[in-house]
Amino acid sequence: MSIRSGSWARAAALACALLAAGCAGFNAGSLQPGVSTLPQIEAALGKPAMVWKNPDGSSQMAYPFGPAGTQTFMVFVGADGTFQRITGVLNESQFGLVQTGMTKDQVLRLLGPSGALWTQTFPRTNTVAWTWLYCAPGNFQNYFNVFFDVTTGLVRSTGQSPVLVGRLGVTPSCARTVIGL
């Protein structure tokens, strides 16, 4: 084996080990509805990226995961502080819930945080775009975009586009995060 291929093999083995370690960092399969508590949720999934407290005492927490952030899960906790359910939100049916006139907070509650590097402002049209990378049907990466009016902060429109960064402009496939459900 040459030095070059040996280095490549070591790098590949290290990448696989890091990927396995990252995937081992969360396991929603250990969570039981009506039984598991907030400390148990955080032990299984880590700290949430965002948390919303509802007037009735319940809460919703956003957990972005996946290769290149292609998945986000919402965890719902009852007023009694116990785990209720977990739902994947970066999908076609959830995107269909985003409507013209919604606020940024309403969109965040539906989809969770967008990729920070993919937020763009378009001064000429007074528009800001939030973008989410997700696994589309057929196991290919796509972008889902929400366009907001900068002045009002309300949704103007939405759109989708493929990720064309693969070899010869082919949309790269993606892997789903298994969270032990």
mmCIF file of C-alpha atoms in Angstrom, residues 71-150:
data_model
loop_
_atom_site.group_PDB
_atom_site.id
_atom_site.type_symbol
_atom_site.label_atom_id
_atom_site.label_comp_id
_atom_site.label_asym_id
_atom_site.label_seq_id
_atom_site.Cartn_x
_atom_site.Cartn_y
_atom_site.Cartn_z
ATOM 1 C CA GLN A 71 -33.093 17.082 9.359
ATOM 2 C CA THR A 72 -34.726 18.915 12.226
ATOM 3 C CA PHE A 73 -36.859 17.313 14.916
ATOM 4 C CA MET A 74 -39.361 19.066 17.163
ATOM 5 C CA VAL A 75 -39.779 17.657 20.651
ATOM 6 C CA PHE A 76 -42.998 18.474 22.485
ATOM 7 C CA VAL A 77 -43.062 18.506 26.297
ATOM 8 C CA GLY A 78 -46.311 18.634 28.270
ATOM 9 C CA ALA A 79 -47.206 21.123 30.989
ATOM 10 C CA ASP A 80 -46.263 18.400 33.491
ATOM 11 C CA GLY A 81 -42.679 18.476 32.127
ATOM 12 C CA THR A 82 -42.815 15.065 30.456
ATOM 13 C CA PHE A 83 -41.991 14.069 26.890
ATOM 14 C CA GLN A 84 -45.061 13.916 24.618
ATOM 15 C CA ARG A 85 -43.769 13.282 21.086
ATOM 16 C CA ILE A 86 -41.025 13.947 18.548
ATOM 17 C CA THR A 87 -41.669 14.934 14.935
ATOM 18 C CA GLY A 88 -39.406 15.368 11.905
ATOM 19 C CA VAL A 89 -40.187 18.733 10.291
ATOM 20 C CA LEU A 90 -38.018 19.150 7.183
ATOM 21 C CA ASN A 91 -40.391 17.506 4.717
ATOM 22 C CA GLU A 92 -42.832 18.398 1.952
ATOM 23 C CA SER A 93 -45.963 18.250 4.116
ATOM 24 C CA GLN A 94 -44.478 20.545 6.768
ATOM 25 C CA PHE A 95 -43.267 23.002 4.105
ATOM 26 C CA GLY A 96 -46.852 23.162 2.830
ATOM 27 C CA LEU A 97 -47.896 24.639 6.184
ATOM 28 C CA VAL A 98 -45.798 27.781 5.597
ATOM 29 C CA GLN A 99 -48.190 30.426 4.286
ATOM 30 C CA THR A 100 -47.918 33.986 3.006
ATOM 31 C CA GLY A 101 -48.331 36.434 5.898
ATOM 32 C CA MET A 102 -46.840 34.188 8.615
ATOM 33 C CA THR A 103 -44.357 35.692 11.070
ATOM 34 C CA LYS A 104 -40.753 34.566 11.448
ATOM 35 C CA ASP A 105 -41.588 32.997 14.825
ATOM 36 C CA GLN A 106 -44.426 30.989 13.262
ATOM 37 C CA VAL A 107 -42.039 29.682 10.601
ATOM 38 C CA LEU A 108 -39.396 28.845 13.228
ATOM 39 C CA ARG A 109 -41.974 26.841 15.199
ATOM 40 C CA LEU A 110 -42.836 24.856 12.061
ATOM 41 C CA LEU A 111 -39.323 24.247 10.686
ATOM 42 C CA GLY A 112 -36.782 25.177 13.345
ATOM 43 C CA PRO A 113 -33.730 27.331 12.624
ATOM 44 C CA SER A 114 -32.501 27.642 9.060
ATOM 45 C CA GLY A 115 -28.862 27.302 8.076
ATOM 46 C CA ALA A 116 -27.149 30.506 9.240
ATOM 47 C CA LEU A 117 -24.849 30.516 6.211
ATOM 48 C CA TRP A 118 -27.875 30.329 3.923
ATOM 49 C CA THR A 119 -29.645 33.457 5.164
ATOM 50 C CA GLN A 120 -29.489 36.119 2.478
ATOM 51 C CA THR A 121 -30.775 39.668 2.216
ATOM 52 C CA PHE A 122 -31.839 41.174 -1.095
ATOM 53 C CA PRO A 123 -31.899 44.978 -0.564
ATOM 54 C CA ARG A 124 -33.388 45.833 -3.973
ATOM 55 C CA THR A 125 -36.513 43.823 -3.243
ATOM 56 C CA ASN A 126 -36.562 44.438 0.531
ATOM 57 C CA THR A 127 -36.477 40.659 1.034
ATOM 58 C CA VAL A 128 -34.622 38.290 3.331
ATOM 59 C CA ALA A 129 -34.440 34.568 2.516
ATOM 60 C CA TRP A 130 -34.109 31.763 5.038
ATOM 61 C CA THR A 131 -33.016 28.429 3.572
ATOM 62 C CA TRP A 132 -33.163 24.862 4.878
ATOM 63 C CA LEU A 133 -31.238 21.940 3.391
ATOM 64 C CA TYR A 134 -33.366 18.781 3.479
ATOM 65 C CA CYS A 135 -33.708 15.248 2.122
ATOM 66 C CA ALA A 136 -36.346 15.373 -0.603
ATOM 67 C CA PRO A 137 -38.402 12.386 -1.779
ATOM 68 C CA GLY A 138 -36.083 10.164 -3.804
ATOM 69 C CA ASN A 139 -33.296 10.664 -1.215
ATOM 70 C CA PHE A 140 -31.750 13.759 -2.805
ATOM 71 C CA GLN A 141 -30.787 17.034 -1.193
ATOM 72 C CA ASN A 142 -32.934 20.089 -1.883
ATOM 73 C CA TYR A 143 -33.224 23.584 -0.494
ATOM 74 C CA PHE A 144 -36.479 24.971 0.866
ATOM 75 C CA ASN A 145 -36.564 28.787 0.898
ATOM 76 C CA VAL A 146 -38.839 31.164 2.769
ATOM 77 C CA PHE A 147 -38.794 34.785 1.599
ATOM 78 C CA PHE A 148 -39.725 37.474 4.150
ATOM 79 C CA ASP A 149 -40.492 41.151 3.694
ATOM 80 C CA VAL A 150 -37.677 42.929 5.582
#
